[in-house]
PDB file of C-alpha atoms in Angstrom:
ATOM      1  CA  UNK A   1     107.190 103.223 237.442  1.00  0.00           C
ATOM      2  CA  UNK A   2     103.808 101.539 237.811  1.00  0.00           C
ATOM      3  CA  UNK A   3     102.146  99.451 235.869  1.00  0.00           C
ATOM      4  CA  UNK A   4      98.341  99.702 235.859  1.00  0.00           C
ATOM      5  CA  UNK A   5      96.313  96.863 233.884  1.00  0.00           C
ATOM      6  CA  UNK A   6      93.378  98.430 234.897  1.00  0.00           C
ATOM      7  CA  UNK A   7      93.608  96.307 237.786  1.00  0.00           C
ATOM      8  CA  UNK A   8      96.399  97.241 240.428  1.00  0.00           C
ATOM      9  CA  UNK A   9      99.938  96.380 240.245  1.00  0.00           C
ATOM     10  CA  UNK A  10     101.214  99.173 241.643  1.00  0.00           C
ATOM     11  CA  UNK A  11     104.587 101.509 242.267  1.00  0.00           C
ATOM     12  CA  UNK A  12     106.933  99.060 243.586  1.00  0.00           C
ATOM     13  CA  UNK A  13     105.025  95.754 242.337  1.00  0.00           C
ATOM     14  CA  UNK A  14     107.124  96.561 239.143  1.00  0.00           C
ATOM     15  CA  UNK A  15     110.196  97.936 240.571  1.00  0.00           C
ATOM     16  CA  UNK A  16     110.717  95.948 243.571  1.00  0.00           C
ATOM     17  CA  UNK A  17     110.015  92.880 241.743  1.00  0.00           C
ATOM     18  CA  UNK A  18     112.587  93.328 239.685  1.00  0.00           C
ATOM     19  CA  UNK A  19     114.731  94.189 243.181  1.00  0.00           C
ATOM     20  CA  UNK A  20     114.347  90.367 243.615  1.00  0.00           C
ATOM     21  CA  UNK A  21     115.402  88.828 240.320  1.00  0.00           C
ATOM     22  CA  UNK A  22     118.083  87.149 241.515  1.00  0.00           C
ATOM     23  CA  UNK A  23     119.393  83.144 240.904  1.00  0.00           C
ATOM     24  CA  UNK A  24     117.813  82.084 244.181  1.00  0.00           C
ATOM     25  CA  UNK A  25     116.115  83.026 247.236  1.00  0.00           C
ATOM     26  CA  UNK A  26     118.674  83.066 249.986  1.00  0.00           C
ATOM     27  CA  UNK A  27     120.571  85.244 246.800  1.00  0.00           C
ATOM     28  CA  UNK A  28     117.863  87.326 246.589  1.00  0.00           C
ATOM     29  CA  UNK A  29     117.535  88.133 250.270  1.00  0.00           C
ATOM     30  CA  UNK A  30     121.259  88.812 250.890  1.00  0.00           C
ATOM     31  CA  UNK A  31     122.003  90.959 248.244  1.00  0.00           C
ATOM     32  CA  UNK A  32     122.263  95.054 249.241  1.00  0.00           C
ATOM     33  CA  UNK A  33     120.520  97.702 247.633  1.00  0.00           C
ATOM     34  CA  UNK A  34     121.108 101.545 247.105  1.00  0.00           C
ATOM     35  CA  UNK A  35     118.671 103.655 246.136  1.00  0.00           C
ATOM     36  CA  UNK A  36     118.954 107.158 244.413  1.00  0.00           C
ATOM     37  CA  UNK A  37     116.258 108.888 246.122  1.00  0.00           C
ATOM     38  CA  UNK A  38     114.861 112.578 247.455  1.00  0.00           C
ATOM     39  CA  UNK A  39     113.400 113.144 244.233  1.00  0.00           C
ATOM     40  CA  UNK A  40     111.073 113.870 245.903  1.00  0.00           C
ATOM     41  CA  UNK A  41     111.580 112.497 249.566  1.00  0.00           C
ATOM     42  CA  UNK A  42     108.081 111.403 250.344  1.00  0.00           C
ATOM     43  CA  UNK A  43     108.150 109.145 246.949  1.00  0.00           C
ATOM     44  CA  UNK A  44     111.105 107.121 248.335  1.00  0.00           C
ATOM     45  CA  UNK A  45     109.286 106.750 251.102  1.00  0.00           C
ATOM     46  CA  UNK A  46     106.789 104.894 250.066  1.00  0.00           C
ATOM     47  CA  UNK A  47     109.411 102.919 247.994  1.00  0.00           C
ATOM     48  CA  UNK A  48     110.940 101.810 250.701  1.00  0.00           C
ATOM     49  CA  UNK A  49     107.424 101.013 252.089  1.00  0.00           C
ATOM     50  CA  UNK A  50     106.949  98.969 248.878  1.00  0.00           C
ATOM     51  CA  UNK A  51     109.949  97.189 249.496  1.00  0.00           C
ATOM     52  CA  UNK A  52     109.078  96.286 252.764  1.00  0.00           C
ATOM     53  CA  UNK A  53     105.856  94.542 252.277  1.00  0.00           C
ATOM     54  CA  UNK A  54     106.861  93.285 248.995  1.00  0.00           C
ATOM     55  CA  UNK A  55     109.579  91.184 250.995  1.00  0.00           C
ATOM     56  CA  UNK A  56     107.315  90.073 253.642  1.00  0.00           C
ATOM     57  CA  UNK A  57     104.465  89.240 250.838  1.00  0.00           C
ATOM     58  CA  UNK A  58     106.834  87.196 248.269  1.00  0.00           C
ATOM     59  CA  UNK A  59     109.465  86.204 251.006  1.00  0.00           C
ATOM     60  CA  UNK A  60     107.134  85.822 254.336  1.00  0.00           C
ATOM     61  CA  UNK A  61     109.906  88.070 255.971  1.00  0.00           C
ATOM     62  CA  UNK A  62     108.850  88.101 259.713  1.00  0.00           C
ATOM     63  CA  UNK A  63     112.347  89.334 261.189  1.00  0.00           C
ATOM     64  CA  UNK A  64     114.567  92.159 260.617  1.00  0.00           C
ATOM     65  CA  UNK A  65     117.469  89.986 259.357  1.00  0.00           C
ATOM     66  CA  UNK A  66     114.829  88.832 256.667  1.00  0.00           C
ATOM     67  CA  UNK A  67     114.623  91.741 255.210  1.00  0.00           C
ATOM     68  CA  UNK A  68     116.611  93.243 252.579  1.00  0.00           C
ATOM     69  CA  UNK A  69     119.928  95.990 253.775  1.00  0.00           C
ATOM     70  CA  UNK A  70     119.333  99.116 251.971  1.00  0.00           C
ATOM     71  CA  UNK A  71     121.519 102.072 251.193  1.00  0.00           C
ATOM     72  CA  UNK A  72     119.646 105.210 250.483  1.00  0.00           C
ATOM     73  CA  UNK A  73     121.136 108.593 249.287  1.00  0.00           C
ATOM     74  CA  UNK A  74     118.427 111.112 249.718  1.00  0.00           C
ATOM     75  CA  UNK A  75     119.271 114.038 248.174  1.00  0.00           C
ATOM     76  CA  UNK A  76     116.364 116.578 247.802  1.00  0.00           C
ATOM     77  CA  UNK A  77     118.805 118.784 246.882  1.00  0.00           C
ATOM     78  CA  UNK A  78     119.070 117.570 243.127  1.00  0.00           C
ATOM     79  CA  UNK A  79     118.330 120.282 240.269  1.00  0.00           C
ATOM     80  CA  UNK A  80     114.807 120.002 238.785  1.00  0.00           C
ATOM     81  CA  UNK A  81     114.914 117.228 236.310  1.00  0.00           C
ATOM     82  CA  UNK A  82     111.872 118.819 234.090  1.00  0.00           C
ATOM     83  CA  UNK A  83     114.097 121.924 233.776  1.00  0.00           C
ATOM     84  CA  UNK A  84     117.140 120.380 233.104  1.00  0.00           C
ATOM     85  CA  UNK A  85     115.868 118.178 230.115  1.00  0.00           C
ATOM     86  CA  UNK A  86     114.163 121.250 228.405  1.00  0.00           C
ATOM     87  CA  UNK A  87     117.183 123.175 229.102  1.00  0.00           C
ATOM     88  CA  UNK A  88     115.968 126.124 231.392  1.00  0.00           C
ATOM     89  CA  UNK A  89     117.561 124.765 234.425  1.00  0.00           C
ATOM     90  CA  UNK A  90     120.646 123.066 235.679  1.00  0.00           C
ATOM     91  CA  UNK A  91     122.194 119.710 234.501  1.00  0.00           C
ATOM     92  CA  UNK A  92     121.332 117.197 237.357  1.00  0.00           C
ATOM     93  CA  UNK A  93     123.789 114.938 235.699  1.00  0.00           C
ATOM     94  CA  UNK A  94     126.504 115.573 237.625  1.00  0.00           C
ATOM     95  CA  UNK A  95     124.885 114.773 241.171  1.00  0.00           C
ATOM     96  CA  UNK A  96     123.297 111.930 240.167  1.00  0.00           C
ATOM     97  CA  UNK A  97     126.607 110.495 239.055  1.00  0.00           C
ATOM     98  CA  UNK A  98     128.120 112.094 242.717  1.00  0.00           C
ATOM     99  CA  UNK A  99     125.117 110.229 244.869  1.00  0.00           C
ATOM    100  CA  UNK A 100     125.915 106.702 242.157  1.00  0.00           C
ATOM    101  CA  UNK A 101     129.688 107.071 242.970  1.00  0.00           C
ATOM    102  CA  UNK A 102     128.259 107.169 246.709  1.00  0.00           C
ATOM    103  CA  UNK A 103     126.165 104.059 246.709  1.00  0.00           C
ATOM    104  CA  UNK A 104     129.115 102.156 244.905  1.00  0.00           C
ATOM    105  CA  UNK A 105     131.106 103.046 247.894  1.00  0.00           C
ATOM    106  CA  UNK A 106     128.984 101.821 249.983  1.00  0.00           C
ATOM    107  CA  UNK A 107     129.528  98.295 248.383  1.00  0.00           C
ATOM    108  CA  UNK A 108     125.952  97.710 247.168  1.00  0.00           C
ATOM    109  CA  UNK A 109     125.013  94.833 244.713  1.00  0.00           C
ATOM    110  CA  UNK A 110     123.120  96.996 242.545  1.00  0.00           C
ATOM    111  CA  UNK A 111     121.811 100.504 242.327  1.00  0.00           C
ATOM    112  CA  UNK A 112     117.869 101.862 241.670  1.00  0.00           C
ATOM    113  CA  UNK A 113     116.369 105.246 241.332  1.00  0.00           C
ATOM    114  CA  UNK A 114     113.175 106.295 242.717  1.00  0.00           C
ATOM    115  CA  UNK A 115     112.312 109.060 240.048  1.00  0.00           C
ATOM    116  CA  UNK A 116     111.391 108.292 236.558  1.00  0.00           C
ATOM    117  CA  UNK A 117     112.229 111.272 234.706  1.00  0.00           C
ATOM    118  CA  UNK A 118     115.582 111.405 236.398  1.00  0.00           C
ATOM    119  CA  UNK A 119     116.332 107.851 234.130  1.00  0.00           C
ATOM    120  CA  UNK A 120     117.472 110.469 231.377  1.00  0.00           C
ATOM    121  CA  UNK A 121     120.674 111.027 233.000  1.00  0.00           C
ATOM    122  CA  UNK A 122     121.021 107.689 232.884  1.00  0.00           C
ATOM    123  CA  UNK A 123     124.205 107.807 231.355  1.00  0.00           C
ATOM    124  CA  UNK A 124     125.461 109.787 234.183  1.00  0.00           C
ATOM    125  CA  UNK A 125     123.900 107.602 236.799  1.00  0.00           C
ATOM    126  CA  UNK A 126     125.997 104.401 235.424  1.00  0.00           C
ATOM    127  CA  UNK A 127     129.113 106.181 234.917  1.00  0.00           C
ATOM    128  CA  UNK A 128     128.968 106.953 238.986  1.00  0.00           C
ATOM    129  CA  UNK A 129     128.085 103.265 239.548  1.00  0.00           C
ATOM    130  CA  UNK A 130     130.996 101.606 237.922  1.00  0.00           C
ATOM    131  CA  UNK A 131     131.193  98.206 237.837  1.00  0.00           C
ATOM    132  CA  UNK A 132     127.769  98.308 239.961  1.00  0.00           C
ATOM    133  CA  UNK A 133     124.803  97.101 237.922  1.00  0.00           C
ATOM    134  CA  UNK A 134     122.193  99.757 237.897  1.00  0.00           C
ATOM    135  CA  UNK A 135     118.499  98.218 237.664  1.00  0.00           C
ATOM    136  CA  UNK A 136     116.102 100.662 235.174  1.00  0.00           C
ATOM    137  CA  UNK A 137     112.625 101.069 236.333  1.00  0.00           C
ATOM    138  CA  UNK A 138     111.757 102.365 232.735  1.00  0.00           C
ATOM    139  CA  UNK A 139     112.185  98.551 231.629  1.00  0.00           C
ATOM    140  CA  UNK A 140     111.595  96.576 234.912  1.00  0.00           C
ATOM    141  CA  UNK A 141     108.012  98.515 234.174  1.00  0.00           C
ATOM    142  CA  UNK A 142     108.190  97.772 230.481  1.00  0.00           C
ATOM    143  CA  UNK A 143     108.652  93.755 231.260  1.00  0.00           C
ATOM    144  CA  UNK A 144     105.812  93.978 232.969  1.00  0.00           C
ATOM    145  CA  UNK A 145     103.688  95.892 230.711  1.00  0.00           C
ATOM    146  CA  UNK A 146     104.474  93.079 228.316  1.00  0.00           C
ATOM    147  CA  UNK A 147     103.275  90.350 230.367  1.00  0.00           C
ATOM    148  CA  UNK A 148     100.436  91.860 232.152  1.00  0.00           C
ATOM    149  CA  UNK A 149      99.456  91.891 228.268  1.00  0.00           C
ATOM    150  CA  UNK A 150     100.378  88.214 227.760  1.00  0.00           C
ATOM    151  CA  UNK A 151      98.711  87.169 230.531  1.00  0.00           C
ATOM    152  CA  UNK A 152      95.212  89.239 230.099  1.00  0.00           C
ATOM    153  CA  UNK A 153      95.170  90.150 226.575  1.00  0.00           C
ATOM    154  CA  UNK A 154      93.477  93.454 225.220  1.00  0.00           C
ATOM    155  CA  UNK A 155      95.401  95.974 223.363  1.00  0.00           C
ATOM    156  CA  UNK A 156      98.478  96.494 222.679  1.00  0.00           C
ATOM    157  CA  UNK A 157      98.586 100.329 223.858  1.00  0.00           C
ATOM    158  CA  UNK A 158      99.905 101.410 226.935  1.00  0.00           C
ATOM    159  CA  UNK A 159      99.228 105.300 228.512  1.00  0.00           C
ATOM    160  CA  UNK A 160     102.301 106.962 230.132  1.00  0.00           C
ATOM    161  CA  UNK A 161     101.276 109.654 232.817  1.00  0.00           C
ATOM    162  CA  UNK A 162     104.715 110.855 233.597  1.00  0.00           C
ATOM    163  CA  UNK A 163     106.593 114.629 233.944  1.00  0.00           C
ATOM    164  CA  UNK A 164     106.628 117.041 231.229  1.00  0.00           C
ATOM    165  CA  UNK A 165     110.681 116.136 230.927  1.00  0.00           C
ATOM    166  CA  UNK A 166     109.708 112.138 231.360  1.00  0.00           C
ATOM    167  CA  UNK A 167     107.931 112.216 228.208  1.00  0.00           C
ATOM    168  CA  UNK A 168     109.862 114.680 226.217  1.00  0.00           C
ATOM    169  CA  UNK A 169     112.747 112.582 226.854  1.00  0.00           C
ATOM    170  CA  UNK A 170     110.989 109.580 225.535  1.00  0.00           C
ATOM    171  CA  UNK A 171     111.706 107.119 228.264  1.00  0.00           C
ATOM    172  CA  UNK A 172     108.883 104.867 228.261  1.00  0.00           C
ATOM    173  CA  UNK A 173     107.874 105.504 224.539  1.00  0.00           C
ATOM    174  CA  UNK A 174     110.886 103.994 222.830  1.00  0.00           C
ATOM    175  CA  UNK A 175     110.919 101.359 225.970  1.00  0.00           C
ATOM    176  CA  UNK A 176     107.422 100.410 225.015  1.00  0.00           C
ATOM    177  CA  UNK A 177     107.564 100.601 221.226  1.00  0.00           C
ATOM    178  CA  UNK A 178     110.756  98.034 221.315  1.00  0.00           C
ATOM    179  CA  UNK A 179     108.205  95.800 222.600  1.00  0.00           C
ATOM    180  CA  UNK A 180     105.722  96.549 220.022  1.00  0.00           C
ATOM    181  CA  UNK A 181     103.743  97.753 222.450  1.00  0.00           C
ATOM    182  CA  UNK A 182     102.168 101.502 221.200  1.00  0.00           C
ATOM    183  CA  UNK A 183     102.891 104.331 223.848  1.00  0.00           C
ATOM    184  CA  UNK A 184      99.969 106.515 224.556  1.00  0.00           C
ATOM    185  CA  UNK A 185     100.199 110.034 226.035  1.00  0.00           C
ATOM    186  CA  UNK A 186      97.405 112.464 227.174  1.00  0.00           C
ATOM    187  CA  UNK A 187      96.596 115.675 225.283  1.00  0.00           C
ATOM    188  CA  UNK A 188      98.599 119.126 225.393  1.00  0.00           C
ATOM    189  CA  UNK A 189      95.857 120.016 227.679  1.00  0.00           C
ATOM    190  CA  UNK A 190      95.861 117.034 230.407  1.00  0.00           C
ATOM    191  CA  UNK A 191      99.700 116.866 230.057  1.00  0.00           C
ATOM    192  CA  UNK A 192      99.954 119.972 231.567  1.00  0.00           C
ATOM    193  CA  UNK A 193      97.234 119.877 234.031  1.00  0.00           C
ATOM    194  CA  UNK A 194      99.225 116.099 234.856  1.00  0.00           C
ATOM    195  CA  UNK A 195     102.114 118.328 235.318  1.00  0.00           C
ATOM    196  CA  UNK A 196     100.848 120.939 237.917  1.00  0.00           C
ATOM    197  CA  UNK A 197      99.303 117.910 239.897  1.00  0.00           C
ATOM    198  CA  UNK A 198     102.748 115.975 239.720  1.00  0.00           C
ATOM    199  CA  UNK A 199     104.353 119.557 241.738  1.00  0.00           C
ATOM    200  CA  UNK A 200     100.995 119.542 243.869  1.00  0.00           C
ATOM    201  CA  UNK A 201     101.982 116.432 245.392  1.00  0.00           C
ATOM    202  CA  UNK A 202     105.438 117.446 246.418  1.00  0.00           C
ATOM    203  CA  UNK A 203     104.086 120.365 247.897  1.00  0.00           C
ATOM    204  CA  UNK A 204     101.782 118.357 250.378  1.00  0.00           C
ATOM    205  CA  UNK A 205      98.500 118.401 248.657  1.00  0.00           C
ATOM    206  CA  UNK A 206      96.655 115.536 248.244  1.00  0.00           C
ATOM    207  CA  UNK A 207      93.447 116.856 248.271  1.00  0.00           C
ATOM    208  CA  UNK A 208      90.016 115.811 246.700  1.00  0.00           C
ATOM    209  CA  UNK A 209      90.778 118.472 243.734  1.00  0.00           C
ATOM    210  CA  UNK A 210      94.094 116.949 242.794  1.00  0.00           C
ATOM    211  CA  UNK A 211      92.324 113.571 243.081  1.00  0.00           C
ATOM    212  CA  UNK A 212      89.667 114.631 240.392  1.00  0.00           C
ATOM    213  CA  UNK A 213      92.236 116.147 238.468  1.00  0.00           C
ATOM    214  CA  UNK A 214      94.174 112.897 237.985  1.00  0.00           C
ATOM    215  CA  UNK A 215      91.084 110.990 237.287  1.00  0.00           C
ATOM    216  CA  UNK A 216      90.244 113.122 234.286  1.00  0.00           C
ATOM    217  CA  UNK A 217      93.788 112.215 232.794  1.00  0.00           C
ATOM    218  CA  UNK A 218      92.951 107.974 233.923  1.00  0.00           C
ATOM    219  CA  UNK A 219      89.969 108.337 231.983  1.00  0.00           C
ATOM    220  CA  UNK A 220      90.936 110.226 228.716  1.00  0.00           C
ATOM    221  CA  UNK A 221      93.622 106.610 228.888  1.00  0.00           C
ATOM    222  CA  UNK A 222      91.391 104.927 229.340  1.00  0.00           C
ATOM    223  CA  UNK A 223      87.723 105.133 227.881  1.00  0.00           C
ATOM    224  CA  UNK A 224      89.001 108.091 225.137  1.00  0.00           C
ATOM    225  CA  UNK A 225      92.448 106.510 224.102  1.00  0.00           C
ATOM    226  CA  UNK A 226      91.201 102.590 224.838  1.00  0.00           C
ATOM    227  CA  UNK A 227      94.636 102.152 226.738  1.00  0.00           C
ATOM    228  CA  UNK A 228      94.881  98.508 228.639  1.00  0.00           C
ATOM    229  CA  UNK A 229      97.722  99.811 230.385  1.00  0.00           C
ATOM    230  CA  UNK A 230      98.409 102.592 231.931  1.00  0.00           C
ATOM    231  CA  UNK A 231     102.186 103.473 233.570  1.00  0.00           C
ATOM    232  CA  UNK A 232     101.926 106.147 236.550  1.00  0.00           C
ATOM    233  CA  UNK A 233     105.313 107.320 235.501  1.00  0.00           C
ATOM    234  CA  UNK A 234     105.977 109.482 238.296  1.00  0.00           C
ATOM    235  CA  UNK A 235     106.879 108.567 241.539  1.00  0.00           C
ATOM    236  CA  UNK A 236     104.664 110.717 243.488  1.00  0.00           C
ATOM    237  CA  UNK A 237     101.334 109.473 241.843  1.00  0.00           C
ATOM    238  CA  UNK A 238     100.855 106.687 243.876  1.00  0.00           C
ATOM    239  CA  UNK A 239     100.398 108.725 246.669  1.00  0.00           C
ATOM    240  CA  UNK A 240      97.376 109.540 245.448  1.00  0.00           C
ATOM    241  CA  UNK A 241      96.191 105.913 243.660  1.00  0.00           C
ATOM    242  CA  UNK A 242      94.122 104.680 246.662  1.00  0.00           C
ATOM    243  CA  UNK A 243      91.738 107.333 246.498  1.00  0.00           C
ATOM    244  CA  UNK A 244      91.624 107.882 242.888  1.00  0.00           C
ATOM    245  CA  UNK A 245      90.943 104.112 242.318  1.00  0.00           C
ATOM    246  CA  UNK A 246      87.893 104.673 244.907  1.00  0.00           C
ATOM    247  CA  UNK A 247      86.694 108.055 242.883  1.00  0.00           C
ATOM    248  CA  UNK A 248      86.958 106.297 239.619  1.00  0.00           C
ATOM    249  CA  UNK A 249      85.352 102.425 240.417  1.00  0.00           C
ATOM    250  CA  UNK A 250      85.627 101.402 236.920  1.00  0.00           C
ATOM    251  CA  UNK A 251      89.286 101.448 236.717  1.00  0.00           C
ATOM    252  CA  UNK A 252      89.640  98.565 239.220  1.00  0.00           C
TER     253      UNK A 252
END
């Protein structure tokens, strides 16, 4: 998830952040992490981009033994989450659990997933892990919600721009609300224009029209809805922050 305070945080500030929270540096730095990922492929791509610079940006990683060993099952082939959590699809439980059983194999520290809405089948996702800690991005993003809102005041209201089966599932609206924080969605309307754009992406546009699309659902958040945060809660919107932040100037 990422965190926008209407200034930048970004997809993997949050997340790989909280890939460092560890008792101490050298800790930090040898510790191996898998990744549930191909949902879809190019968003764990640019995770593991985030990763990258994050480490050489909080770490000053110069070398490749600086940098952090990660185990990545890519699996494209997963059933469509949105479909399985409003029941007109298959359950993508059971291969989530299969790729988590995988990674804990592969005798990682700790396990992430680079899709959102898949944290529904969360359940499933631990039970494959095992004794494996699994890391949620729904409250690694939360935590830092919460102190981007210490630390900068304004209101406590948060938008969510996530998939149709992200929000019905409630991921990052009870997440938020145990913080006292109030979780703000967009309208029937934009949720389902935010929806089309979401399965734009994955199919390769990126386009000016998707752009202006997304920045209609940014500013209902914020200049409609007053939101001080706003959580792209889908991994493939940040492919497309750069150039909505430089359609939409006031949001920086």
């Amino acid at each position: 998830g990422v965190t926008w305070p209407l200034s930048k945080v970004g997809f993997s500030t949050s997340m790989s952040r909280g890939i460092f929270q560890a008792n101490s540096q050298q800790a930090k730095m040898e510790r191996s992490c898998g990744i549930l990922g191909g949902l879809g492929p190019e968003a764990t791509i640019n995770f593991l981009q985030c990763i990258l610079s994050k480490t050489a940006e909080m770490y000053g990683a110069k070398e490749d033994q600086e940098h952090i060993h990660t185990v990545v099952e890519l699996n494209p082939k997963v059933p469509n989450r949105n479909h399985a959590i409003f029941g007109t699809g298959e359950d993508c439980g059971p291969v989530l659990e299969k790729m988590s059983r995988n990674l804990a194999r592969s005798e990682v520290d700790f396990v992430v997933c680079a899709c959102n809405t898949a944290h529904a089948f969360q359940q499933d996702i631990v039970k494959g892990c095992g004794d494996v800690p699994f890391l949620s991005m729904i409250e690694v993003t939360s935590n830092q919600v919460q102190k981007n809102i210490d630390a900068m005041g304004g209101a406590r209201k948060c938008g969510i721009l996530g998939g149709g089966g992200c929000i019905e599932a409630g991921l990052f609206q009870k997440s938020l609300s145990a913080r006292s924080i109030e979780p703000v969605v967009p309208c029937k309307k934009n949720q389902d224009l935010l929806q089309s754009i979401i399965y734009r992406i994955k199919s390769g546009d990126k386009g000016q029209q998707v752009v202006d699309d997304f920045v209609l659902l940014l500013k209902e958040l914020k200049e409609e809805k007053e939101c001080s945060q706003i959580i792209l809660g889908c991994t493939e919107l940040p492919l497309i922050m750069n150039d909505c932040l430089a359609s939409y100037k006031e949001l920086q």
